[in-house]
Amino acid sequence: MALKKGVDVKPATGKLGILMPGMGAVATTFIAGVMAVRRGLAKPIGSLTQMGTIRLGKRTEAKTPRINEYISLAQLDDIEFGGWDIFPDNAYEAATRAGVLEQKLLEQLKDELEQVKPMSAVFEQAWVKKLNGPNVKKGATKMDLAEQLMEDIKRFKAEKGCDRMVAVWCGSTEVYRKPTEVHATLASFEAGLRSSSDDIAPSQIYAYACLKLGVPYCNGAPNMSLDPPAIIELARKHQVPVGGKDFKTGQTLMKTILAPGFKARLLGLQGWYSTNILGNRDGEVLDDPESFKSKEVTKLGVLDHILQPDLYPELYGHFDHVVRINYYPPRGDNKEGWDNIDIVGWLGYPMQIKVNFLCRDSILAAPIVLDLALFVDFAQRAGMHGVQEWLSFYWKSPMTPSDQLYPEHDLFIQLMKLKNTLRYTKGDDLITHLGAEYYD
């Protein structure tokens, strides 16, 4: 990570290109949203980089600037959008088809949205069984496909006049596969690309192509894009920041808000049953058991890491955690999540909490895409590389720089870590909330 205190961060001058593998509901909601904000048609609600503040010094000093005034971040007017998709629809057509945003807003942005057209995608149906599309690259080997992606990136950067590039995966969830020998080292991975190994997923080809060109990469799905040692080796070799995985949006966001409260008050947990219905393309993909397995793995790990049953066996040593996702087309992008939580209080008396979250999946994900793109660009200009654990705030399943570290899932600790990282790079005092100087 090479995190340094008071580092001289390169200024965010010129254009920033944001490339998105997968230009469906999440990507087009993000793109249209930024365009709307740039025109003064809407507010960037949910974006820490645009609306968040950061306290500096003592509470009595009343120094709380906006984050985008405190550190050098790319301006929204300097962003260029691009990406890949298996369907050839431009951003206006894709956003209309997704049905997330009101048509009245899309019509105001139509001319600009129509200019954002996806490049042909790297796709293999064995990895996403429920989808198929015509806008797909062909190549003699997977290395050939990676080289085609690299040419796409170079061409986009030149045509749009971008000074810097970042990539954020907004595509579908791939089937669950554990890493194999081909993922062990960069040499073995590149040999696997040349031989078109069946164990190399399309998302890993995107990650490889971006990192080879020094483009920071964030993984918004539970795919194993950045997990393999080979990919981390590549990121370190080229000194590129990476982050993942799986955008923390609906039900898991609620868990990382509620579970820290139960643990803080030492309330026991007997069980947490979670079920969802959603009808967008994500729901269709997750209707396949192998793709759902990838999502289930990221969702199930949250409570164990927050509640630490090894430290609190009497409270959290034997709880049942069940997660279900059901594809229900009438609901579209408006996901509904139900949680039944069985907790235990004083003297072992049982209590229940029920949560019904009617959320809009892409509306929650869009500001995450923006923040990750701007923060990972900041990280690169600050000389940080490898896994950016300080961005755990945005992930269902945060990656760590080392297997020896457990991931931090507590939303409030994650936010403190993020803001302290920003303070550290500026050379300012960290906020610990001790407050000893105020005591009598």
Coordinates of C-alpha atoms in Angstrom, one line a residue:
M1 CA 0.0 0.0 0.0
A2 CA 3.0 2.3 0.7
L3 CA 0.9 4.7 2.8
K4 CA 2.9 7.8 3.7
K5 CA 2.1 10.6 6.1
G6 CA 1.9 14.0 4.6
V7 CA 2.6 12.7 1.1
D8 CA 2.8 15.1 -1.8
V9 CA -0.3 14.0 -3.8
K10 CA -0.2 14.8 -7.5
P11 CA -3.0 17.2 -8.5
A12 CA -6.1 15.9 -10.3
T13 CA -5.5 17.9 -13.4
G14 CA -7.0 17.0 -16.8
K15 CA -9.6 14.4 -17.6
L16 CA -10.3 11.1 -15.8
G17 CA -11.6 8.2 -17.8
I18 CA -13.9 5.8 -15.9
L19 CA -14.2 2.4 -17.6
M20 CA -16.9 -0.1 -16.6
P21 CA -17.0 -3.7 -17.6
G22 CA -20.8 -4.2 -17.7
M23 CA -22.9 -1.2 -18.7
G24 CA -26.3 -2.3 -17.5
A25 CA -28.5 -0.9 -14.7
V26 CA -25.7 0.1 -12.2
A27 CA -23.3 1.6 -14.7
T28 CA -26.0 3.6 -16.6
T29 CA -27.6 4.8 -13.3
F30 CA -24.1 6.1 -12.3
I31 CA -23.5 7.7 -15.7
A32 CA -26.9 9.4 -16.0
G33 CA -26.6 10.5 -12.4
V34 CA -23.3 12.2 -12.8
M35 CA -24.6 13.9 -16.0
A36 CA -27.7 15.1 -14.1
V37 CA -25.6 16.4 -11.2
R38 CA -23.3 18.2 -13.6
R39 CA -26.3 20.0 -15.1
G40 CA -27.8 20.9 -11.8
L41 CA -30.8 18.6 -12.3
A42 CA -30.2 16.5 -9.1
K43 CA -28.1 16.1 -6.0
P44 CA -25.3 13.4 -5.6
I45 CA -27.0 12.0 -2.5
G46 CA -25.2 9.0 -1.1
S47 CA -21.8 10.1 -2.3
L48 CA -19.1 10.6 0.3
T49 CA -16.8 12.4 -2.2
Q50 CA -19.5 14.9 -3.1
M51 CA -21.5 15.5 0.1
G52 CA -19.3 14.1 2.9
T53 CA -17.3 16.2 5.4
I54 CA -14.3 15.5 7.5
R55 CA -13.5 16.8 10.9
L56 CA -10.0 18.3 11.5
G57 CA -8.5 19.0 14.9
K58 CA -10.5 19.4 18.1
R59 CA -14.3 19.6 18.3
T60 CA -13.9 23.2 19.6
E61 CA -12.1 24.3 16.5
A62 CA -15.1 23.8 14.2
K63 CA -13.0 22.8 11.2
T64 CA -15.1 20.5 9.1
P65 CA -14.5 20.9 5.3
R66 CA -16.1 19.0 2.5
I67 CA -14.0 16.0 1.6
N68 CA -13.7 17.2 -2.0
E69 CA -12.3 20.5 -0.7
Y70 CA -9.9 18.8 1.7
I71 CA -8.2 16.5 -0.8
S72 CA -7.5 16.7 -4.5
L73 CA -10.2 14.7 -6.3
A74 CA -11.2 14.7 -10.0
Q75 CA -14.1 17.1 -10.7
L76 CA -17.3 15.7 -12.2
D77 CA -16.9 17.9 -15.2
D78 CA -13.6 16.2 -16.0
I79 CA -15.0 12.7 -16.1
E80 CA -15.3 10.7 -19.4
F81 CA -17.4 7.5 -19.4
G82 CA -16.7 4.2 -21.2
G83 CA -16.9 0.5 -20.9
W84 CA -17.8 -2.8 -22.4
D85 CA -21.0 -4.8 -22.6
I86 CA -22.3 -7.9 -24.3
F87 CA -25.3 -5.9 -25.6
P88 CA -24.6 -3.0 -28.1
D89 CA -27.1 -0.6 -26.5
N90 CA -25.8 2.9 -25.9
A91 CA -26.2 4.3 -22.4
Y92 CA -29.6 6.0 -23.1
E93 CA -31.0 2.7 -24.5
A94 CA -29.5 0.6 -21.7
A95 CA -30.8 3.0 -19.0
T96 CA -34.3 3.0 -20.6
R97 CA -34.3 -0.8 -20.7
A98 CA -33.1 -1.0 -17.1
G99 CA -36.0 1.1 -15.9
V100 CA -34.2 2.5 -12.8
L101 CA -34.5 6.2 -13.6
E102 CA -37.6 8.1 -14.7
Q103 CA -37.9 8.6 -18.4
K104 CA -38.4 12.3 -17.9
L105 CA -34.8 12.6 -16.6
L106 CA -33.4 10.4 -19.3
E107 CA -35.0 12.5 -22.0
Q108 CA -33.2 15.5 -20.7
L109 CA -29.9 13.6 -20.9
K110 CA -30.6 11.7 -24.1
D111 CA -28.1 13.4 -26.4
E112 CA -25.2 13.0 -24.0
L113 CA -26.2 9.5 -23.0
E114 CA -26.4 8.3 -26.6
Q115 CA -22.7 9.2 -27.1
V116 CA -21.7 6.6 -24.5
K117 CA -21.5 3.3 -26.5
P118 CA -20.1 0.1 -25.1
M119 CA -17.1 -1.6 -26.6
S120 CA -17.4 -5.3 -27.4
A121 CA -17.0 -7.4 -24.3
V122 CA -15.0 -10.4 -23.2
F123 CA -17.6 -13.0 -22.3
E124 CA -17.8 -16.7 -21.7
Q125 CA -21.3 -18.2 -21.0
A126 CA -19.8 -20.9 -18.8
W127 CA -19.1 -18.2 -16.2
V128 CA -22.5 -16.4 -16.5
K129 CA -25.0 -19.0 -17.6
K130 CA -28.2 -16.9 -17.6
L131 CA -27.0 -14.3 -20.1
N132 CA -26.0 -14.1 -23.7
G133 CA -25.4 -11.3 -26.1
P134 CA -24.1 -10.4 -29.5
N135 CA -21.5 -7.7 -28.7
V136 CA -18.7 -10.1 -27.8
K137 CA -15.0 -10.2 -28.8
K138 CA -13.5 -13.2 -30.6
G139 CA -9.9 -14.2 -30.2
A140 CA -7.6 -17.1 -30.8
T141 CA -6.6 -17.2 -27.1
K142 CA -7.5 -15.5 -23.8
M143 CA -4.3 -13.6 -24.1
D144 CA -5.5 -12.3 -27.5
L145 CA -8.7 -11.1 -25.7
A146 CA -6.6 -9.4 -23.0
E147 CA -4.6 -7.6 -25.7
Q148 CA -7.8 -6.5 -27.4
L149 CA -9.0 -5.0 -24.1
M150 CA -5.6 -3.2 -23.7
E151 CA -6.0 -1.7 -27.2
D152 CA -9.6 -0.6 -26.3
I153 CA -8.2 1.2 -23.2
K154 CA -5.4 2.9 -25.2
R155 CA -7.8 4.0 -27.9
F156 CA -10.4 5.3 -25.4
K157 CA -7.7 7.3 -23.5
A158 CA -6.4 8.9 -26.7
E159 CA -9.8 9.6 -28.3
K160 CA -11.2 11.2 -25.1
G161 CA -8.0 13.0 -24.2
C162 CA -7.8 11.5 -20.8
D163 CA -4.8 12.1 -18.5
R164 CA -5.7 9.2 -16.1
M165 CA -7.9 6.1 -16.2
V166 CA -9.6 3.9 -13.6
A167 CA -11.9 0.8 -14.0
V168 CA -14.8 -0.3 -11.9
W169 CA -16.5 -3.7 -12.6
C170 CA -20.2 -3.2 -12.8
G171 CA -21.0 -6.4 -14.6
S172 CA -22.7 -9.6 -13.6
T173 CA -21.8 -12.2 -10.9
E174 CA -19.8 -15.1 -12.3
V175 CA -20.1 -18.6 -11.1
Y176 CA -18.1 -19.6 -8.0
R177 CA -14.8 -21.2 -8.6
K178 CA -11.8 -21.5 -6.3
P179 CA -8.4 -20.4 -7.5
T180 CA -6.2 -23.2 -9.1
E181 CA -2.6 -23.5 -10.0
V182 CA -3.0 -21.2 -12.9
H183 CA -3.7 -18.4 -10.5
A184 CA -0.6 -19.1 -8.3
T185 CA 1.9 -16.7 -10.0
L186 CA 1.9 -14.1 -12.7
A187 CA 3.9 -16.4 -14.9
S188 CA 1.4 -19.3 -14.5
F189 CA -1.5 -17.0 -15.1
E190 CA 0.0 -15.6 -18.3
A191 CA 0.7 -19.1 -19.5
G192 CA -2.9 -19.9 -18.8
L193 CA -4.0 -16.9 -20.9
R194 CA -1.9 -18.1 -23.8
S195 CA -3.4 -21.6 -23.5
S196 CA -6.9 -20.3 -22.8
S197 CA -7.2 -22.1 -19.5
D198 CA -10.8 -22.9 -18.5
D199 CA -10.0 -21.7 -15.0
I200 CA -9.5 -18.1 -16.0
A201 CA -12.7 -16.0 -15.8
P202 CA -13.6 -13.1 -18.1
S203 CA -13.5 -10.7 -15.1
Q204 CA -9.9 -11.8 -14.5
I205 CA -9.0 -11.0 -18.1
Y206 CA -10.3 -7.5 -17.6
A207 CA -8.4 -7.1 -14.4
Y208 CA -5.2 -8.3 -16.0
A209 CA -5.6 -5.9 -19.0
C210 CA -6.2 -2.9 -16.8
L211 CA -3.3 -3.6 -14.4
K212 CA -0.9 -4.3 -17.2
L213 CA -1.6 -0.7 -18.4
G214 CA -1.4 0.7 -14.9
V215 CA -5.1 1.4 -14.6
P216 CA -6.5 1.1 -11.0
Y217 CA -9.2 -1.6 -10.8
C218 CA -12.2 -2.0 -8.4
N219 CA -14.3 -5.2 -8.4
G220 CA -18.0 -4.4 -7.7
A221 CA -19.1 -8.1 -7.9
P222 CA -18.3 -11.1 -5.7
N223 CA -16.2 -12.5 -8.6
M224 CA -12.7 -13.7 -7.9
S225 CA -11.2 -11.1 -10.2
L226 CA -8.6 -9.7 -7.8
D227 CA -8.2 -12.5 -5.3
P228 CA -5.6 -14.7 -7.1
P229 CA -2.0 -14.2 -6.0
A230 CA -1.1 -13.7 -9.7
I231 CA -3.3 -10.6 -10.0
I232 CA -2.0 -9.1 -6.7
E233 CA 1.5 -9.8 -8.0
L234 CA 0.7 -7.9 -11.1
A235 CA -0.8 -5.0 -9.2
R236 CA 2.3 -4.7 -7.0
K237 CA 4.7 -5.1 -10.0
H238 CA 3.1 -2.1 -11.8
Q239 CA 2.3 -0.3 -8.5
V240 CA -1.4 0.0 -9.1
P241 CA -4.1 0.3 -6.4
V242 CA -6.9 -2.2 -6.4
G243 CA -10.0 -2.8 -4.3
G244 CA -12.9 -5.2 -3.8
K245 CA -15.2 -6.9 -3.6
D246 CA -18.9 -6.7 -4.2
F247 CA -20.7 -3.3 -3.7
K248 CA -22.2 -3.0 -0.2
T249 CA -25.7 -1.9 -1.0
G250 CA -29.0 -3.3 0.4
Q251 CA -29.3 -6.1 2.9
T252 CA -25.6 -6.3 3.7
L253 CA -25.5 -2.6 4.3
M254 CA -28.2 -3.0 6.9
K255 CA -26.3 -5.9 8.6
T256 CA -23.1 -3.8 8.9
I257 CA -25.2 -1.0 10.5
L258 CA -27.2 -3.2 12.9
A259 CA -24.7 -6.0 13.9
P260 CA -22.1 -3.5 15.4
G261 CA -24.9 -2.2 17.6
F262 CA -25.8 -5.6 18.9
K263 CA -22.2 -6.4 19.6
A264 CA -21.6 -3.0 21.3
R265 CA -24.5 -3.7 23.7
L266 CA -23.5 -7.4 24.0
L267 CA -26.9 -8.6 22.9
G268 CA -26.7 -12.3 21.9
L269 CA -27.8 -13.6 18.5
Q270 CA -29.7 -16.9 17.9
G271 CA -30.3 -16.4 14.2
W272 CA -30.5 -14.1 11.3
Y273 CA -32.7 -15.1 8.4
S274 CA -32.4 -12.9 5.2
T275 CA -34.4 -13.2 2.0
N276 CA -34.6 -11.0 -1.1
I277 CA -36.6 -10.6 -4.2
L278 CA -35.4 -8.7 -7.2
G279 CA -36.2 -8.7 -10.9
N280 CA -33.3 -7.0 -12.7
R281 CA -30.5 -8.6 -14.7
D282 CA -28.6 -9.2 -11.5
G283 CA -31.6 -11.2 -10.1
E284 CA -31.8 -13.2 -13.3
V285 CA -28.0 -14.1 -13.2
L286 CA -28.3 -15.0 -9.5
D287 CA -31.1 -17.4 -10.3
D288 CA -28.3 -19.8 -11.3
P289 CA -27.1 -21.7 -8.2
E290 CA -23.4 -21.4 -9.2
S291 CA -23.6 -17.6 -9.5
F292 CA -25.6 -17.4 -6.3
K293 CA -22.9 -19.3 -4.5
S294 CA -20.4 -16.4 -5.3
K295 CA -22.9 -14.0 -3.8
E296 CA -23.7 -16.2 -0.8
V297 CA -20.0 -16.4 0.2
T298 CA -19.6 -12.6 0.4
K299 CA -22.9 -12.2 2.2
L300 CA -22.4 -14.9 4.9
G301 CA -19.0 -13.8 6.0
V302 CA -20.2 -10.4 7.3
L303 CA -21.7 -11.4 10.7
D304 CA -18.9 -13.7 11.7
H305 CA -16.3 -11.0 11.2
I306 CA -18.3 -8.3 13.0
L307 CA -19.5 -10.4 15.9
Q308 CA -16.3 -12.4 16.5
P309 CA -17.8 -15.6 17.9
D310 CA -14.4 -16.9 18.9
L311 CA -14.1 -14.0 21.4
Y312 CA -17.8 -14.1 22.4
P313 CA -18.8 -17.8 22.2
E314 CA -21.7 -17.4 24.7
L315 CA -23.3 -14.7 22.6
Y316 CA -22.4 -15.6 19.0
G317 CA -21.0 -19.1 19.0
H318 CA -24.0 -20.9 17.6
F319 CA -26.2 -18.6 15.6
D320 CA -27.9 -19.6 12.4
H321 CA -27.4 -17.4 9.4
V322 CA -29.5 -18.0 6.3
V323 CA -29.4 -16.0 3.0
R324 CA -31.8 -16.4 0.1
I325 CA -32.2 -14.5 -3.2
N326 CA -35.2 -15.1 -5.4
Y327 CA -35.6 -13.8 -9.0
Y328 CA -39.0 -12.1 -9.3
P329 CA -39.3 -10.1 -12.6
P330 CA -42.2 -7.8 -11.6
R331 CA -40.0 -6.1 -9.0
G332 CA -37.4 -4.9 -11.5
D333 CA -34.5 -3.0 -9.9
N334 CA -36.6 -2.3 -6.8
K335 CA -35.2 -5.0 -4.6
E336 CA -37.1 -6.0 -1.4
G337 CA -35.2 -7.6 1.5
W338 CA -36.7 -9.1 4.6
D339 CA -34.7 -9.9 7.7
N340 CA -35.8 -11.8 10.8
I341 CA -33.3 -11.4 13.6
D342 CA -33.6 -13.4 16.8
I343 CA -31.6 -11.7 19.6
V344 CA -31.1 -12.5 23.3
G345 CA -31.0 -10.1 26.2
W346 CA -30.6 -10.0 29.9
L347 CA -30.9 -13.4 31.6
G348 CA -31.3 -15.1 28.2
Y349 CA -34.7 -13.6 27.4
P350 CA -35.4 -13.8 23.6
M351 CA -36.4 -10.8 21.4
Q352 CA -37.0 -10.3 17.7
I353 CA -36.3 -7.6 15.2
K354 CA -37.8 -7.6 11.7
V355 CA -36.5 -5.4 8.9
N356 CA -38.3 -4.8 5.6
F357 CA -36.0 -2.8 3.3
L358 CA -37.6 -1.7 0.0
C359 CA -34.5 -0.5 -1.7
R360 CA -33.4 0.4 -5.2
D361 CA -30.3 -1.6 -5.9
S362 CA -28.7 0.6 -8.6
I363 CA -29.6 3.8 -6.8
L364 CA -27.6 2.6 -3.8
A365 CA -24.7 1.3 -6.0
A366 CA -24.3 4.4 -8.3
P367 CA -22.7 6.7 -5.7
I368 CA -20.4 3.8 -4.7
V369 CA -19.1 3.6 -8.2
L370 CA -18.4 7.3 -8.2
D371 CA -16.6 7.3 -4.8
L372 CA -14.5 4.3 -5.7
A373 CA -13.4 5.8 -9.0
L374 CA -12.4 9.1 -7.5
F375 CA -10.8 7.6 -4.4
V376 CA -8.8 4.9 -6.2
D377 CA -7.6 7.7 -8.6
F378 CA -6.6 9.7 -5.5
A379 CA -4.7 6.6 -4.2
Q380 CA -2.7 6.3 -7.3
R381 CA -1.8 10.0 -7.3
A382 CA -0.8 9.6 -3.6
G383 CA 1.6 6.7 -4.5
M384 CA -0.5 4.0 -2.9
H385 CA -0.7 0.6 -4.6
G386 CA -1.9 -3.0 -4.0
V387 CA -5.1 -3.7 -2.0
Q388 CA -6.7 -0.5 -0.7
E389 CA -8.1 -1.7 2.6
W390 CA -9.1 1.8 3.6
L391 CA -11.9 1.5 1.0
S392 CA -13.5 -1.4 2.9
F393 CA -16.4 1.0 3.6
Y394 CA -17.8 0.2 0.2
W395 CA -17.5 -3.6 0.1
K396 CA -19.6 -6.6 1.2
S397 CA -16.4 -8.7 1.3
P398 CA -13.4 -6.4 1.8
M399 CA -10.1 -7.6 0.6
T400 CA -7.0 -7.3 2.9
P401 CA -3.4 -6.8 2.0
S402 CA -2.4 -10.1 3.7
D403 CA -4.1 -13.4 4.4
Q404 CA -2.9 -12.9 8.0
L405 CA -5.4 -10.0 8.4
Y406 CA -9.1 -10.4 9.0
P407 CA -11.3 -8.0 7.1
E408 CA -13.1 -5.2 8.9
H409 CA -16.8 -5.2 8.3
D410 CA -18.1 -2.8 10.9
L411 CA -19.4 0.2 8.9
F412 CA -18.5 2.7 11.5
I413 CA -14.9 1.5 11.9
Q414 CA -14.6 1.4 8.1
L415 CA -15.6 5.0 7.9
M416 CA -13.2 6.1 10.6
K417 CA -10.4 4.2 8.8
L418 CA -11.3 5.9 5.5
K419 CA -11.3 9.4 7.0
N420 CA -8.1 8.8 9.0
T421 CA -6.4 7.6 5.9
L422 CA -7.2 10.9 4.2
R423 CA -6.0 12.8 7.3
Y424 CA -2.8 10.8 7.3
T425 CA -2.0 11.5 3.7
K426 CA -2.4 15.3 4.4
G427 CA -0.2 15.1 7.5
D428 CA -3.0 16.0 9.9
D429 CA -3.7 14.5 13.3
L430 CA -5.9 11.4 13.4
I431 CA -9.2 11.5 15.1
T432 CA -9.4 8.9 17.9
H433 CA -12.4 10.3 19.8
L434 CA -10.5 10.0 23.1
G435 CA -11.1 13.6 24.1
A436 CA -8.8 13.5 27.1
E437 CA -8.0 17.2 26.7
Y438 CA -11.6 18.1 27.6
Y439 CA -11.7 16.2 30.9
D440 CA -11.6 17.9 34.4

